[in-house]
PDB file of C-alpha atoms in Angstrom:
ATOM      1  CA  MET A  56      -0.390   0.125   0.180  1.00 50.00           C
ATOM      2  CA  ASN A  57       1.473   3.976  -1.075  1.00 51.00           C
ATOM      3  CA  PHE A  58       2.848   4.912   2.490  1.00 50.00           C
ATOM      4  CA  ARG A  59       1.497   8.885   1.031  1.00 51.00           C
ATOM      5  CA  PHE A  60      -1.609   7.027   1.240  1.00 44.00           C
ATOM      6  CA  LEU A  61      -1.439   5.556   4.805  1.00 42.00           C
ATOM      7  CA  PHE A  62      -0.114   8.681   6.059  1.00 45.00           C
ATOM      8  CA  ILE A  63      -3.304  11.233   4.697  1.00 42.00           C
ATOM      9  CA  ILE A  64      -5.594   7.833   6.411  1.00 46.00           C
ATOM     10  CA  LEU A  65      -3.854   8.946   9.634  1.00 42.00           C
ATOM     11  CA  PHE A  66      -4.063  12.499   9.738  1.00 42.00           C
ATOM     12  CA  ILE A  67      -7.143  12.774   8.541  1.00 43.00           C
ATOM     13  CA  SER A  68      -7.565  10.030  11.058  1.00 44.00           C
ATOM     14  CA  ILE A  69      -6.495  12.545  14.064  1.00 42.00           C
ATOM     15  CA  ILE A  70      -8.025  15.707  12.691  1.00 43.00           C
ATOM     16  CA  PHE A  71     -11.197  13.701  13.565  1.00 40.00           C
ATOM     17  CA  CYS A  72     -11.156  12.608  16.181  1.00 42.00           C
ATOM     18  CA  SER A  73      -9.796  15.516  18.064  1.00 44.00           C
ATOM     19  CA  ALA A  74     -11.490  17.563  16.466  1.00 44.00           C
ATOM     20  CA  GLN A  75     -14.819  15.200  18.229  1.00 48.00           C
ATOM     21  CA  ASN A  76     -12.205  15.594  21.641  1.00 57.00           C
ATOM     22  CA  LYS A  77     -13.269  19.347  21.069  1.00 65.00           C
ATOM     23  CA  ASN A  78     -16.136  19.295  20.731  1.00 83.00           C
ATOM     24  CA  GLU A  79     -17.286  17.006  23.275  1.00 94.00           C
ATOM     25  CA  CYS A  80     -19.462  17.704  26.452  1.00 97.00           C
ATOM     26  CA  TYR A  81     -18.096  16.912  29.623  1.00 98.00           C
ATOM     27  CA  ARG A  82     -20.885  15.871  32.746  1.00 98.00           C
ATOM     28  CA  ILE A  83     -21.166  17.170  36.035  1.00 98.00           C
ATOM     29  CA  PHE A  84     -20.023  14.333  38.980  1.00 98.00           C
ATOM     30  CA  SER A  85     -20.050  14.637  42.547  1.00 97.00           C
ATOM     31  CA  ASP A  86     -17.018  14.371  44.654  1.00 96.00           C
ATOM     32  CA  SER A  87     -17.217  13.715  49.070  1.00 95.00           C
ATOM     33  CA  VAL A  88     -14.046  12.750  50.532  1.00 91.00           C
ATOM     34  CA  SER A  89     -13.562  16.485  51.637  1.00 89.00           C
ATOM     35  CA  GLY A  90     -17.068  15.768  54.250  1.00 94.00           C
ATOM     36  CA  THR A  91     -18.651  18.160  51.856  1.00 94.00           C
ATOM     37  CA  GLU A  92     -20.600  17.202  48.551  1.00 97.00           C
ATOM     38  CA  LEU A  93     -18.183  19.213  45.637  1.00 98.00           C
ATOM     39  CA  TYR A  94     -19.111  19.221  41.930  1.00 98.00           C
ATOM     40  CA  GLY A  95     -17.028  19.050  38.676  1.00 98.00           C
ATOM     41  CA  TYR A  96     -16.708  17.724  35.068  1.00 98.00           C
ATOM     42  CA  LYS A  97     -15.015  14.903  33.429  1.00 97.00           C
ATOM     43  CA  THR A  98     -15.633  12.777  30.130  1.00 97.00           C
ATOM     44  CA  HIS A  99     -18.064   9.796  29.203  1.00 95.00           C
ATOM     45  CA  LYS A 100     -14.505   7.366  30.198  1.00 95.00           C
ATOM     46  CA  ASN A 101     -14.740   9.006  33.001  1.00 96.00           C
ATOM     47  CA  VAL A 102     -11.669  10.929  32.244  1.00 97.00           C
ATOM     48  CA  ILE A 103     -11.931  14.222  34.937  1.00 97.00           C
ATOM     49  CA  LYS A 104     -11.738  18.312  33.679  1.00 97.00           C
ATOM     50  CA  ILE A 105     -12.458  19.682  35.938  1.00 97.00           C
ATOM     51  CA  PRO A 106     -12.483  18.751  39.506  1.00 97.00           C
ATOM     52  CA  ALA A 107     -15.485  18.708  41.696  1.00 97.00           C
ATOM     53  CA  LYS A 108     -14.493  22.336  43.875  1.00 97.00           C
ATOM     54  CA  PHE A 109     -18.151  23.601  43.439  1.00 98.00           C
ATOM     55  CA  ILE A 110     -20.271  24.190  46.139  1.00 97.00           C
ATOM     56  CA  SER A 111     -23.030  24.203  43.586  1.00 97.00           C
ATOM     57  CA  THR A 112     -23.525  23.936  39.323  1.00 96.00           C
ATOM     58  CA  TYR A 113     -26.642  25.032  37.658  1.00 94.00           C
ATOM     59  CA  SER A 114     -25.506  23.424  35.010  1.00 94.00           C
ATOM     60  CA  ASP A 115     -25.834  18.940  34.438  1.00 94.00           C
ATOM     61  CA  LYS A 116     -23.165  18.938  31.630  1.00 96.00           C
ATOM     62  CA  LEU A 117     -20.724  21.518  30.013  1.00 98.00           C
ATOM     63  CA  CYS A 118     -21.178  21.471  26.391  1.00 97.00           C
ATOM     64  CA  LYS A 119     -19.440  25.666  25.785  1.00 97.00           C
ATOM     65  CA  MET A 120     -19.862  26.708  28.978  1.00 98.00           C
ATOM     66  CA  ALA A 121     -21.528  26.001  32.672  1.00 98.00           C
ATOM     67  CA  ILE A 122     -22.280  27.945  35.727  1.00 98.00           C
ATOM     68  CA  VAL A 123     -20.841  27.198  39.104  1.00 98.00           C
ATOM     69  CA  LEU A 124     -21.457  27.901  41.889  1.00 98.00           C
ATOM     70  CA  ASP A 125     -17.461  29.411  43.407  1.00 98.00           C
ATOM     71  CA  SER A 126     -16.096  28.932  47.059  1.00 96.00           C
ATOM     72  CA  LYS A 127     -14.656  32.627  46.927  1.00 96.00           C
ATOM     73  CA  GLU A 128     -16.024  34.069  42.971  1.00 97.00           C
ATOM     74  CA  GLY A 129     -19.723  32.832  44.180  1.00 97.00           C
ATOM     75  CA  TRP A 130     -22.083  32.749  40.964  1.00 98.00           C
ATOM     76  CA  ILE A 131     -19.940  32.341  37.517  1.00 98.00           C
ATOM     77  CA  GLY A 132     -19.624  30.811  33.572  1.00 98.00           C
ATOM     78  CA  ILE A 133     -16.816  28.720  33.274  1.00 98.00           C
ATOM     79  CA  ASP A 134     -15.299  27.085  29.939  1.00 98.00           C
ATOM     80  CA  LYS A 135     -14.436  23.509  29.547  1.00 97.00           C
ATOM     81  CA  LYS A 136     -10.492  25.006  30.903  1.00 96.00           C
ATOM     82  CA  GLY A 137     -12.424  26.186  33.523  1.00 97.00           C
ATOM     83  CA  THR A 138     -12.001  29.801  32.705  1.00 98.00           C
ATOM     84  CA  ILE A 139     -13.541  33.021  33.564  1.00 98.00           C
ATOM     85  CA  ILE A 140     -15.763  33.890  31.047  1.00 98.00           C
ATOM     86  CA  LEU A 141     -18.897  35.972  32.605  1.00 98.00           C
ATOM     87  CA  ARG A 142     -20.497  35.802  35.618  1.00 98.00           C
ATOM     88  CA  PRO A 143     -24.577  35.772  36.203  1.00 98.00           C
ATOM     89  CA  TYR A 144     -26.593  39.050  37.133  1.00 98.00           C
ATOM     90  CA  ILE A 145     -27.753  37.676  40.844  1.00 96.00           C
ATOM     91  CA  TYR A 146     -31.234  37.340  41.033  1.00 91.00           C
ATOM     92  CA  ASP A 147     -33.707  35.717  43.804  1.00 84.00           C
ATOM     93  CA  ASN A 148     -30.044  34.649  45.440  1.00 86.00           C
ATOM     94  CA  GLY A 149     -28.875  32.580  42.207  1.00 94.00           C
ATOM     95  CA  PRO A 150     -28.258  32.726  38.715  1.00 97.00           C
ATOM     96  CA  ASP A 151     -30.819  34.390  36.775  1.00 97.00           C
ATOM     97  CA  TYR A 152     -33.393  32.857  34.040  1.00 96.00           C
ATOM     98  CA  VAL A 153     -33.253  31.892  30.892  1.00 96.00           C
ATOM     99  CA  GLU A 154     -35.444  34.185  28.925  1.00 97.00           C
ATOM    100  CA  GLU A 155     -36.078  33.642  25.283  1.00 96.00           C
ATOM    101  CA  GLY A 156     -32.717  31.550  24.965  1.00 96.00           C
ATOM    102  CA  LEU A 157     -31.193  34.937  26.391  1.00 98.00           C
ATOM    103  CA  PHE A 158     -30.130  35.386  30.494  1.00 98.00           C
ATOM    104  CA  ARG A 159     -28.169  38.884  32.522  1.00 98.00           C
ATOM    105  CA  PHE A 160     -24.207  39.179  32.869  1.00 98.00           C
ATOM    106  CA  THR A 161     -22.728  41.844  34.952  1.00 98.00           C
ATOM    107  CA  GLU A 162     -19.330  43.544  34.295  1.00 98.00           C
ATOM    108  CA  GLU A 163     -17.941  46.353  35.981  1.00 95.00           C
ATOM    109  CA  LYS A 164     -21.297  47.264  37.350  1.00 95.00           C
ATOM    110  CA  LYS A 165     -23.731  47.332  34.066  1.00 98.00           C
ATOM    111  CA  ILE A 166     -26.154  44.469  32.893  1.00 98.00           C
ATOM    112  CA  GLY A 167     -26.529  42.543  29.492  1.00 98.00           C
ATOM    113  CA  PHE A 168     -27.286  39.615  28.421  1.00 98.00           C
ATOM    114  CA  ALA A 169     -26.094  36.408  27.172  1.00 98.00           C
ATOM    115  CA  ASN A 170     -26.769  32.784  25.468  1.00 98.00           C
ATOM    116  CA  LEU A 171     -26.176  29.331  27.553  1.00 96.00           C
ATOM    117  CA  ASN A 172     -22.751  29.235  25.494  1.00 97.00           C
ATOM    118  CA  GLY A 173     -20.611  31.983  27.018  1.00 97.00           C
ATOM    119  CA  VAL A 174     -21.473  34.057  23.999  1.00 98.00           C
ATOM    120  CA  LYS A 175     -22.446  37.880  25.395  1.00 98.00           C
ATOM    121  CA  ILE A 176     -24.788  38.510  22.714  1.00 98.00           C
ATOM    122  CA  ILE A 177     -25.811  42.159  23.868  1.00 98.00           C
ATOM    123  CA  THR A 178     -22.844  43.712  26.220  1.00 98.00           C
ATOM    124  CA  ALA A 179     -22.725  45.158  29.046  1.00 98.00           C
ATOM    125  CA  GLN A 180     -23.893  49.107  28.724  1.00 98.00           C
ATOM    126  CA  PHE A 181     -27.186  49.239  31.364  1.00 98.00           C
ATOM    127  CA  ASP A 182     -27.278  50.094  34.892  1.00 98.00           C
ATOM    128  CA  PHE A 183     -30.011  48.006  35.165  1.00 98.00           C
ATOM    129  CA  VAL A 184     -32.416  45.808  32.486  1.00 98.00           C
ATOM    130  CA  THR A 185     -35.213  43.676  32.359  1.00 98.00           C
ATOM    131  CA  PRO A 186     -34.918  40.376  31.125  1.00 97.00           C
ATOM    132  CA  PHE A 187     -36.440  39.756  27.211  1.00 96.00           C
ATOM    133  CA  LYS A 188     -39.655  38.963  26.123  1.00 94.00           C
ATOM    134  CA  ASP A 189     -41.750  39.095  23.077  1.00 91.00           C
ATOM    135  CA  GLY A 190     -38.823  39.836  21.621  1.00 93.00           C
ATOM    136  CA  LEU A 191     -38.302  43.133  24.119  1.00 95.00           C
ATOM    137  CA  ALA A 192     -36.370  43.915  27.159  1.00 97.00           C
ATOM    138  CA  GLU A 193     -36.813  47.353  29.337  1.00 98.00           C
ATOM    139  CA  TYR A 194     -33.114  48.994  29.920  1.00 98.00           C
ATOM    140  CA  TYR A 195     -31.755  51.888  31.930  1.00 98.00           C
ATOM    141  CA  ILE A 196     -29.590  53.933  32.085  1.00 98.00           C
ATOM    142  CA  GLY A 197     -29.172  55.634  35.844  1.00 97.00           C
ATOM    143  CA  GLY A 198     -30.779  54.831  38.198  1.00 96.00           C
ATOM    144  CA  GLU A 199     -30.652  52.469  41.185  1.00 94.00           C
ATOM    145  CA  THR A 200     -32.978  50.385  43.543  1.00 90.00           C
ATOM    146  CA  ILE A 201     -35.818  51.971  45.235  1.00 92.00           C
ATOM    147  CA  TYR A 202     -37.118  50.383  48.068  1.00 90.00           C
ATOM    148  CA  GLU A 203     -41.362  49.510  49.103  1.00 81.00           C
ATOM    149  CA  ASN A 204     -40.490  52.170  51.058  1.00 79.00           C
ATOM    150  CA  GLY A 205     -39.352  54.483  49.240  1.00 84.00           C
ATOM    151  CA  LYS A 206     -36.077  54.331  50.579  1.00 86.00           C
ATOM    152  CA  THR A 207     -32.601  54.034  48.725  1.00 86.00           C
ATOM    153  CA  ALA A 208     -30.322  50.676  49.978  1.00 82.00           C
ATOM    154  CA  ALA A 209     -28.027  53.220  51.507  1.00 86.00           C
ATOM    155  CA  GLN A 210     -30.799  55.109  53.410  1.00 89.00           C
ATOM    156  CA  ILE A 211     -32.081  51.946  54.835  1.00 85.00           C
ATOM    157  CA  ASP A 212     -29.060  50.968  56.119  1.00 81.00           C
ATOM    158  CA  LYS A 213     -28.228  53.919  57.550  1.00 83.00           C
ATOM    159  CA  ASP A 214     -31.970  53.429  59.409  1.00 82.00           C
ATOM    160  CA  GLY A 215     -30.471  49.889  60.509  1.00 81.00           C
ATOM    161  CA  GLY A 216     -32.809  48.460  59.008  1.00 84.00           C
ATOM    162  CA  SER A 217     -33.146  45.123  56.729  1.00 83.00           C
ATOM    163  CA  LEU A 218     -33.076  44.852  52.564  1.00 74.00           C
ATOM    164  CA  GLU A 219     -34.707  41.304  53.514  1.00 75.00           C
ATOM    165  CA  ASP A 220     -37.787  39.948  51.680  1.00 73.00           C
ATOM    166  CA  LEU A 221     -38.278  43.952  50.847  1.00 79.00           C
ATOM    167  CA  HIS A 222     -40.433  45.003  46.779  1.00 85.00           C
ATOM    168  CA  TRP A 223     -38.011  47.147  45.032  1.00 87.00           C
ATOM    169  CA  SER A 224     -38.506  48.444  41.826  1.00 92.00           C
ATOM    170  CA  TRP A 225     -36.396  50.572  39.821  1.00 95.00           C
ATOM    171  CA  GLY A 226     -35.793  54.861  39.892  1.00 93.00           C
ATOM    172  CA  GLY A 227     -33.684  57.676  41.210  1.00 92.00           C
ATOM    173  CA  ASN A 228     -32.023  59.559  38.605  1.00 95.00           C
ATOM    174  CA  VAL A 229     -32.792  57.529  35.179  1.00 97.00           C
ATOM    175  CA  THR A 230     -31.539  58.997  32.385  1.00 97.00           C
ATOM    176  CA  GLU A 231     -32.681  57.156  30.338  1.00 97.00           C
ATOM    177  CA  TYR A 232     -34.685  54.728  29.903  1.00 98.00           C
ATOM    178  CA  GLY A 233     -35.924  51.990  26.800  1.00 98.00           C
ATOM    179  CA  TYR A 234     -36.759  48.886  24.763  1.00 97.00           C
ATOM    180  CA  ILE A 235     -34.130  46.711  23.515  1.00 96.00           C
ATOM    181  CA  ASN A 236     -34.243  44.095  20.975  1.00 95.00           C
ATOM    182  CA  LYS A 237     -31.832  41.113  20.548  1.00 94.00           C
ATOM    183  CA  SER A 238     -30.131  43.340  18.064  1.00 93.00           C
ATOM    184  CA  GLY A 239     -29.620  46.001  20.646  1.00 95.00           C
ATOM    185  CA  GLN A 240     -31.334  48.225  19.521  1.00 94.00           C
ATOM    186  CA  ARG A 241     -33.174  51.240  21.250  1.00 96.00           C
ATOM    187  CA  PHE A 242     -36.099  52.491  20.570  1.00 97.00           C
ATOM    188  CA  LYS A 243     -38.154  54.710  23.205  1.00 97.00           C
ATOM    189  CA  GLU A 244     -41.052  53.656  22.972  1.00 96.00           C
ATOM    190  CA  ILE A 245     -43.385  50.605  21.454  1.00 95.00           C
ATOM    191  CA  ILE A 246     -46.809  50.952  21.041  1.00 94.00           C
ATOM    192  CA  SER A 247     -49.111  47.701  20.388  1.00 90.00           C
ATOM    193  CA  LEU A 248     -51.354  47.769  16.904  1.00 89.00           C
ATOM    194  CA  LYS A 249     -53.583  44.889  15.692  1.00 85.00           C
ATOM    195  CA  LYS A 250     -52.847  41.557  15.418  1.00 80.00           C
ATOM    196  CA  GLY A 251     -49.841  41.497  17.745  1.00 79.00           C
ATOM    197  CA  VAL A 252     -47.405  44.069  15.928  1.00 89.00           C
ATOM    198  CA  ARG A 253     -46.220  46.761  17.638  1.00 92.00           C
ATOM    199  CA  GLN A 254     -44.669  50.070  16.784  1.00 94.00           C
ATOM    200  CA  ALA A 255     -41.179  50.736  17.647  1.00 95.00           C
ATOM    201  CA  ILE A 256     -39.971  54.038  17.600  1.00 96.00           C
ATOM    202  CA  THR A 257     -36.485  54.664  18.514  1.00 95.00           C
ATOM    203  CA  PHE A 258     -34.744  58.308  18.799  1.00 95.00           C
ATOM    204  CA  GLN A 259     -34.408  59.595  15.923  1.00 95.00           C
ATOM    205  CA  ASN A 260     -38.185  58.597  15.138  1.00 95.00           C
ATOM    206  CA  LYS A 261     -38.018  56.054  13.112  1.00 94.00           C
ATOM    207  CA  LYS A 262     -40.760  54.211  13.060  1.00 94.00           C
ATOM    208  CA  ILE A 263     -40.719  50.149  12.446  1.00 91.00           C
ATOM    209  CA  LEU A 264     -42.894  47.561  12.313  1.00 90.00           C
ATOM    210  CA  LEU A 265     -42.697  44.664  15.055  1.00 88.00           C
ATOM    211  CA  ASP A 266     -44.340  41.385  15.825  1.00 73.00           C
ATOM    212  CA  LYS A 267     -44.607  39.194  18.814  1.00 64.00           C
ATOM    213  CA  LYS A 268     -41.042  38.009  18.139  1.00 63.00           C
ATOM    214  CA  ASP A 269     -40.087  41.450  17.544  1.00 60.00           C
ATOM    215  CA  ARG A 270     -39.333  40.647  13.751  1.00 54.00           C
ATOM    216  CA  LEU A 271     -39.993  43.307  11.413  1.00 51.00           C
TER     217      LEU A 271
END
């Protein structure tokens, strides 16, 4: 047999196996040797890729990203090398819920949106933003958390009160408020029309028709 042909077949096999390994999803496992149940990730052949060191996990599998709870870092999104790639926004004492394929993440005290592969779809640029609903999310630039008693967190802390179980909304010195779609385009107003169609008005007063899924 031609040795050159054998070399080509071997080379293709190596490339194919490497591609398979690269795309392989790791599965979660637990270990209680330390006296506390901790979690990590390993291959389907039980090769440990990320040691059991996390207190909890939001992700049973690690394909592109897993969201885990670290004792020092808190909730974080890690890649298959264990590198931190993002920090999820914390809601109800845990990582933000996924709505319409996206969840909120934080970066330098700003909020943006990412998908479950860890791709940052909309950069962190807002002081607060709601989850997506029917293709749109409300955003705020400026402002702060205002609790049900009309006080800020700083005022409640000064009075010796607790923030636990208090309802809140975003308010205060908001300098810009509006809506964004999943492309990050900003609108200052949304008007509901007939049959689920909506009219979005940009800050340049351009009018755009959207359906419930935010499609033109």
